């Protein structure tokens, strides 16, 4: 059984020095269970859905996954010029979701999208030159959920999972935040494995 995780710095495990993020916790959990499950975390810090599309097919094809997990979109929501703009336009974002799903579905039977985590806007403004608004994040998160409902893909919501004190820099979950994400994601993956 092969599982591929594709995402950004949050999926990669940034700011969890103890356990390497929710994806690494997932790998460690299944290894401790002595299950024959290979988890490949192919996330790249800073990636948008557009960036991921450029490399997705080659990455998926070489690993032949049974399950593909997408944890992507927070960088698409980044405000570049003003609070209402997004780095990736909404039309491009929707189109990218379709392409990601279609490409992954060529190789994997199960496709999962992880919902976007909220941000602490005040903390971020003192750290980042660009910024992320919860309004934009929620908007794209809603689009991911809607896409999953319309395309028979599993959606794991992160709504209400992360509190502001779980965010190291206002955007990235700290060790406790990653643990909360893992605790939400793990049983959903196990449900699929038990089918």
PDB file of C-alpha atoms in Angstrom:
ATOM      1  CA  UNK A   1       0.000   0.000   0.000  1.00  0.00           C
ATOM      2  CA  UNK A   2       1.442   3.333  -1.077  1.00  0.00           C
ATOM      3  CA  UNK A   3       0.156   6.720   0.079  1.00  0.00           C
ATOM      4  CA  UNK A   4       1.417   9.987  -1.412  1.00  0.00           C
ATOM      5  CA  UNK A   5       1.017  13.342   0.321  1.00  0.00           C
ATOM      6  CA  UNK A   6       1.260  16.454  -1.841  1.00  0.00           C
ATOM      7  CA  UNK A   7       1.180  19.862  -0.263  1.00  0.00           C
ATOM      8  CA  UNK A   8       3.000  22.925   0.984  1.00  0.00           C
ATOM      9  CA  UNK A   9       5.125  23.767   4.037  1.00  0.00           C
ATOM     10  CA  UNK A  10       2.345  22.806   6.447  1.00  0.00           C
ATOM     11  CA  UNK A  11       2.019  19.348   4.878  1.00  0.00           C
ATOM     12  CA  UNK A  12       5.824  19.095   4.739  1.00  0.00           C
ATOM     13  CA  UNK A  13       5.879  19.557   8.519  1.00  0.00           C
ATOM     14  CA  UNK A  14       7.283  23.040   9.060  1.00  0.00           C
ATOM     15  CA  UNK A  15       7.507  24.189  12.687  1.00  0.00           C
ATOM     16  CA  UNK A  16       7.143  20.735  14.242  1.00  0.00           C
ATOM     17  CA  UNK A  17      10.755  20.027  15.277  1.00  0.00           C
ATOM     18  CA  UNK A  18       9.696  17.201  17.589  1.00  0.00           C
ATOM     19  CA  UNK A  19       7.860  14.959  15.109  1.00  0.00           C
ATOM     20  CA  UNK A  20       8.214  16.493  11.644  1.00  0.00           C
ATOM     21  CA  UNK A  21       4.562  17.387  11.065  1.00  0.00           C
ATOM     22  CA  UNK A  22       1.287  15.522  10.668  1.00  0.00           C
ATOM     23  CA  UNK A  23       2.496  13.642   7.571  1.00  0.00           C
ATOM     24  CA  UNK A  24       5.574  12.268   9.320  1.00  0.00           C
ATOM     25  CA  UNK A  25       3.450  11.364  12.336  1.00  0.00           C
ATOM     26  CA  UNK A  26       1.219   9.379   9.980  1.00  0.00           C
ATOM     27  CA  UNK A  27       4.213   7.478   8.610  1.00  0.00           C
ATOM     28  CA  UNK A  28       5.547   6.792  12.118  1.00  0.00           C
ATOM     29  CA  UNK A  29       2.130   5.624  13.291  1.00  0.00           C
ATOM     30  CA  UNK A  30       1.745   3.032  10.534  1.00  0.00           C
ATOM     31  CA  UNK A  31       5.346   1.875  10.941  1.00  0.00           C
ATOM     32  CA  UNK A  32       4.686   1.289  14.650  1.00  0.00           C
ATOM     33  CA  UNK A  33       1.624  -0.781  13.685  1.00  0.00           C
ATOM     34  CA  UNK A  34       3.868  -2.970  11.485  1.00  0.00           C
ATOM     35  CA  UNK A  35       1.562  -2.353   8.557  1.00  0.00           C
ATOM     36  CA  UNK A  36       2.919  -2.630   5.051  1.00  0.00           C
ATOM     37  CA  UNK A  37       2.135   0.989   4.193  1.00  0.00           C
ATOM     38  CA  UNK A  38       4.610   3.320   2.524  1.00  0.00           C
ATOM     39  CA  UNK A  39       3.930   7.014   3.003  1.00  0.00           C
ATOM     40  CA  UNK A  40       5.724   9.415   0.697  1.00  0.00           C
ATOM     41  CA  UNK A  41       5.549  13.054   1.769  1.00  0.00           C
ATOM     42  CA  UNK A  42       6.194  14.942  -1.468  1.00  0.00           C
ATOM     43  CA  UNK A  43       5.224  18.364  -0.162  1.00  0.00           C
ATOM     44  CA  UNK A  44       7.254  21.473  -1.003  1.00  0.00           C
ATOM     45  CA  UNK A  45       7.308  24.683   0.984  1.00  0.00           C
ATOM     46  CA  UNK A  46       5.723  27.568  -0.894  1.00  0.00           C
ATOM     47  CA  UNK A  47       3.895  25.417  -3.446  1.00  0.00           C
ATOM     48  CA  UNK A  48       0.580  26.522  -4.897  1.00  0.00           C
ATOM     49  CA  UNK A  49      -1.808  24.268  -6.814  1.00  0.00           C
ATOM     50  CA  UNK A  50      -0.217  25.586 -10.024  1.00  0.00           C
ATOM     51  CA  UNK A  51       3.286  24.650  -8.832  1.00  0.00           C
ATOM     52  CA  UNK A  52       2.115  21.185  -7.847  1.00  0.00           C
ATOM     53  CA  UNK A  53       0.537  20.544 -11.236  1.00  0.00           C
ATOM     54  CA  UNK A  54       3.940  20.990 -12.893  1.00  0.00           C
ATOM     55  CA  UNK A  55       5.381  17.958 -11.111  1.00  0.00           C
ATOM     56  CA  UNK A  56       2.393  15.863 -10.065  1.00  0.00           C
ATOM     57  CA  UNK A  57       2.176  13.296 -12.866  1.00  0.00           C
ATOM     58  CA  UNK A  58       5.849  12.303 -12.740  1.00  0.00           C
ATOM     59  CA  UNK A  59       5.794  12.047  -8.929  1.00  0.00           C
ATOM     60  CA  UNK A  60       2.611   9.966  -8.829  1.00  0.00           C
ATOM     61  CA  UNK A  61       3.540   7.718 -11.727  1.00  0.00           C
ATOM     62  CA  UNK A  62       6.848   6.694 -10.167  1.00  0.00           C
ATOM     63  CA  UNK A  63       5.278   5.724  -6.817  1.00  0.00           C
ATOM     64  CA  UNK A  64       2.054   3.980  -7.918  1.00  0.00           C
ATOM     65  CA  UNK A  65      -0.037   5.105  -4.924  1.00  0.00           C
ATOM     66  CA  UNK A  66      -3.303   3.584  -3.771  1.00  0.00           C
ATOM     67  CA  UNK A  67      -4.201   6.817  -2.005  1.00  0.00           C
ATOM     68  CA  UNK A  68      -3.270  10.404  -2.885  1.00  0.00           C
ATOM     69  CA  UNK A  69      -3.637  13.098  -0.246  1.00  0.00           C
ATOM     70  CA  UNK A  70      -3.689  16.744  -1.310  1.00  0.00           C
ATOM     71  CA  UNK A  71      -2.989  19.322   1.409  1.00  0.00           C
ATOM     72  CA  UNK A  72      -2.578  22.341  -0.819  1.00  0.00           C
ATOM     73  CA  UNK A  73      -4.152  25.753  -1.299  1.00  0.00           C
ATOM     74  CA  UNK A  74      -2.978  27.961   1.565  1.00  0.00           C
ATOM     75  CA  UNK A  75      -0.376  29.642  -0.674  1.00  0.00           C
ATOM     76  CA  UNK A  76      -3.006  30.131  -3.377  1.00  0.00           C
ATOM     77  CA  UNK A  77      -4.932  32.192  -0.792  1.00  0.00           C
ATOM     78  CA  UNK A  78      -1.981  34.483  -0.133  1.00  0.00           C
ATOM     79  CA  UNK A  79      -2.892  38.152  -0.531  1.00  0.00           C
ATOM     80  CA  UNK A  80      -0.405  39.843  -2.825  1.00  0.00           C
ATOM     81  CA  UNK A  81      -1.708  43.336  -3.606  1.00  0.00           C
ATOM     82  CA  UNK A  82      -4.670  43.788  -1.271  1.00  0.00           C
ATOM     83  CA  UNK A  83      -6.685  41.821   1.266  1.00  0.00           C
ATOM     84  CA  UNK A  84      -9.263  40.668  -1.295  1.00  0.00           C
ATOM     85  CA  UNK A  85      -6.832  39.405  -3.945  1.00  0.00           C
ATOM     86  CA  UNK A  86      -5.390  35.915  -4.033  1.00  0.00           C
ATOM     87  CA  UNK A  87      -2.059  34.756  -5.456  1.00  0.00           C
ATOM     88  CA  UNK A  88      -3.872  32.283  -7.710  1.00  0.00           C
ATOM     89  CA  UNK A  89      -7.143  33.534  -9.178  1.00  0.00           C
ATOM     90  CA  UNK A  90     -10.293  31.700  -8.133  1.00  0.00           C
ATOM     91  CA  UNK A  91     -10.938  30.487 -11.673  1.00  0.00           C
ATOM     92  CA  UNK A  92      -7.407  29.098 -11.970  1.00  0.00           C
ATOM     93  CA  UNK A  93      -7.724  27.532  -8.514  1.00  0.00           C
ATOM     94  CA  UNK A  94     -10.941  25.716  -9.443  1.00  0.00           C
ATOM     95  CA  UNK A  95      -9.399  24.535 -12.702  1.00  0.00           C
ATOM     96  CA  UNK A  96      -6.292  23.346 -10.860  1.00  0.00           C
ATOM     97  CA  UNK A  97      -8.390  21.272  -8.460  1.00  0.00           C
ATOM     98  CA  UNK A  98      -9.942  19.502 -11.450  1.00  0.00           C
ATOM     99  CA  UNK A  99      -6.547  18.840 -13.018  1.00  0.00           C
ATOM    100  CA  UNK A 100      -5.010  17.613  -9.764  1.00  0.00           C
ATOM    101  CA  UNK A 101      -7.897  15.224  -9.221  1.00  0.00           C
ATOM    102  CA  UNK A 102      -7.900  13.978 -12.803  1.00  0.00           C
ATOM    103  CA  UNK A 103      -4.132  13.357 -12.823  1.00  0.00           C
ATOM    104  CA  UNK A 104      -4.101  11.589  -9.452  1.00  0.00           C
ATOM    105  CA  UNK A 105      -7.125   9.484 -10.392  1.00  0.00           C
ATOM    106  CA  UNK A 106      -5.190   7.988 -13.314  1.00  0.00           C
ATOM    107  CA  UNK A 107      -3.027   6.187 -10.760  1.00  0.00           C
ATOM    108  CA  UNK A 108      -4.891   6.059  -7.436  1.00  0.00           C
ATOM    109  CA  UNK A 109      -8.364   4.868  -6.507  1.00  0.00           C
ATOM    110  CA  UNK A 110      -8.762   7.127  -3.478  1.00  0.00           C
ATOM    111  CA  UNK A 111      -8.219  10.898  -3.530  1.00  0.00           C
ATOM    112  CA  UNK A 112      -8.325  12.943  -0.335  1.00  0.00           C
ATOM    113  CA  UNK A 113      -8.218  16.716   0.075  1.00  0.00           C
ATOM    114  CA  UNK A 114      -7.251  18.157   3.444  1.00  0.00           C
ATOM    115  CA  UNK A 115      -9.038  21.397   4.292  1.00  0.00           C
ATOM    116  CA  UNK A 116      -7.118  24.607   4.886  1.00  0.00           C
ATOM    117  CA  UNK A 117      -6.140  25.756   8.366  1.00  0.00           C
ATOM    118  CA  UNK A 118      -7.001  29.219   9.640  1.00  0.00           C
ATOM    119  CA  UNK A 119      -4.405  31.885  10.365  1.00  0.00           C
ATOM    120  CA  UNK A 120      -3.589  34.402  13.069  1.00  0.00           C
ATOM    121  CA  UNK A 121      -3.614  37.547  10.954  1.00  0.00           C
ATOM    122  CA  UNK A 122      -2.220  39.856  13.650  1.00  0.00           C
ATOM    123  CA  UNK A 123       0.796  37.665  14.341  1.00  0.00           C
ATOM    124  CA  UNK A 124       1.488  37.208  10.625  1.00  0.00           C
ATOM    125  CA  UNK A 125       1.512  40.910   9.853  1.00  0.00           C
ATOM    126  CA  UNK A 126       4.526  41.359  12.120  1.00  0.00           C
ATOM    127  CA  UNK A 127       6.437  38.493  10.439  1.00  0.00           C
ATOM    128  CA  UNK A 128       5.499  38.210   6.749  1.00  0.00           C
ATOM    129  CA  UNK A 129       5.885  40.830   4.023  1.00  0.00           C
ATOM    130  CA  UNK A 130       2.847  39.365   2.254  1.00  0.00           C
ATOM    131  CA  UNK A 131      -0.154  38.229   4.226  1.00  0.00           C
ATOM    132  CA  UNK A 132      -2.920  35.668   4.442  1.00  0.00           C
ATOM    133  CA  UNK A 133      -6.477  36.561   5.405  1.00  0.00           C
ATOM    134  CA  UNK A 134      -8.906  34.127   6.943  1.00  0.00           C
ATOM    135  CA  UNK A 135     -11.499  35.437   4.495  1.00  0.00           C
ATOM    136  CA  UNK A 136      -9.450  34.243   1.506  1.00  0.00           C
ATOM    137  CA  UNK A 137      -8.470  31.006   3.237  1.00  0.00           C
ATOM    138  CA  UNK A 138     -12.103  30.211   4.077  1.00  0.00           C
ATOM    139  CA  UNK A 139     -13.198  31.043   0.537  1.00  0.00           C
ATOM    140  CA  UNK A 140     -10.730  28.609  -1.051  1.00  0.00           C
ATOM    141  CA  UNK A 141     -11.429  26.003   1.645  1.00  0.00           C
ATOM    142  CA  UNK A 142     -15.121  26.174   0.733  1.00  0.00           C
ATOM    143  CA  UNK A 143     -14.229  25.686  -2.934  1.00  0.00           C
ATOM    144  CA  UNK A 144     -12.175  22.574  -2.068  1.00  0.00           C
ATOM    145  CA  UNK A 145     -15.051  21.132  -0.038  1.00  0.00           C
ATOM    146  CA  UNK A 146     -17.541  21.862  -2.818  1.00  0.00           C
ATOM    147  CA  UNK A 147     -15.243  20.281  -5.408  1.00  0.00           C
ATOM    148  CA  UNK A 148     -14.926  17.115  -3.299  1.00  0.00           C
ATOM    149  CA  UNK A 149     -18.697  16.840  -2.888  1.00  0.00           C
ATOM    150  CA  UNK A 150     -19.207  17.155  -6.639  1.00  0.00           C
ATOM    151  CA  UNK A 151     -16.415  14.741  -7.603  1.00  0.00           C
ATOM    152  CA  UNK A 152     -16.687  11.918  -5.065  1.00  0.00           C
ATOM    153  CA  UNK A 153     -13.417  12.807  -3.344  1.00  0.00           C
ATOM    154  CA  UNK A 154     -12.967  12.664   0.409  1.00  0.00           C
ATOM    155  CA  UNK A 155     -12.665  16.009   2.199  1.00  0.00           C
ATOM    156  CA  UNK A 156     -11.141  16.209   5.680  1.00  0.00           C
ATOM    157  CA  UNK A 157     -12.049  19.558   7.182  1.00  0.00           C
ATOM    158  CA  UNK A 158      -9.605  21.412   9.410  1.00  0.00           C
ATOM    159  CA  UNK A 159     -12.281  23.899  10.440  1.00  0.00           C
ATOM    160  CA  UNK A 160     -11.967  24.548  14.174  1.00  0.00           C
ATOM    161  CA  UNK A 161      -9.016  22.167  14.587  1.00  0.00           C
ATOM    162  CA  UNK A 162      -6.249  24.757  14.935  1.00  0.00           C
ATOM    163  CA  UNK A 163      -6.403  27.558  17.532  1.00  0.00           C
ATOM    164  CA  UNK A 164      -4.290  30.718  17.337  1.00  0.00           C
ATOM    165  CA  UNK A 165      -1.973  29.388  20.061  1.00  0.00           C
ATOM    166  CA  UNK A 166      -1.315  26.337  17.842  1.00  0.00           C
ATOM    167  CA  UNK A 167       0.285  28.582  15.192  1.00  0.00           C
ATOM    168  CA  UNK A 168       4.012  29.199  15.492  1.00  0.00           C
ATOM    169  CA  UNK A 169       4.212  32.249  13.245  1.00  0.00           C
ATOM    170  CA  UNK A 170       0.545  32.914  12.590  1.00  0.00           C
ATOM    171  CA  UNK A 171       0.402  30.540   9.626  1.00  0.00           C
ATOM    172  CA  UNK A 172       2.271  27.305  10.356  1.00  0.00           C
ATOM    173  CA  UNK A 173       1.055  24.949  13.087  1.00  0.00           C
ATOM    174  CA  UNK A 174       3.465  24.243  15.923  1.00  0.00           C
ATOM    175  CA  UNK A 175       4.030  20.765  17.366  1.00  0.00           C
ATOM    176  CA  UNK A 176       0.642  20.750  19.127  1.00  0.00           C
ATOM    177  CA  UNK A 177      -1.097  22.021  15.989  1.00  0.00           C
ATOM    178  CA  UNK A 178       0.397  19.241  13.875  1.00  0.00           C
ATOM    179  CA  UNK A 179      -0.668  16.707  16.514  1.00  0.00           C
ATOM    180  CA  UNK A 180      -4.253  18.003  16.305  1.00  0.00           C
ATOM    181  CA  UNK A 181      -4.158  17.700  12.515  1.00  0.00           C
ATOM    182  CA  UNK A 182      -2.762  14.167  12.748  1.00  0.00           C
ATOM    183  CA  UNK A 183      -5.474  13.192  15.258  1.00  0.00           C
ATOM    184  CA  UNK A 184      -8.127  14.363  12.785  1.00  0.00           C
ATOM    185  CA  UNK A 185      -6.545  12.862   9.631  1.00  0.00           C
ATOM    186  CA  UNK A 186      -5.395   9.458  10.957  1.00  0.00           C
ATOM    187  CA  UNK A 187      -8.828   7.891  11.629  1.00  0.00           C
ATOM    188  CA  UNK A 188     -10.046   9.010   8.196  1.00  0.00           C
ATOM    189  CA  UNK A 189      -7.120   7.226   6.543  1.00  0.00           C
ATOM    190  CA  UNK A 190      -7.675   4.133   8.669  1.00  0.00           C
ATOM    191  CA  UNK A 191     -11.317   4.032   7.592  1.00  0.00           C
ATOM    192  CA  UNK A 192     -10.182   3.900   3.965  1.00  0.00           C
ATOM    193  CA  UNK A 193      -7.624   1.189   4.703  1.00  0.00           C
ATOM    194  CA  UNK A 194     -10.262  -0.957   6.401  1.00  0.00           C
ATOM    195  CA  UNK A 195     -12.542  -0.944   3.335  1.00  0.00           C
TER     196      UNK A 195
END
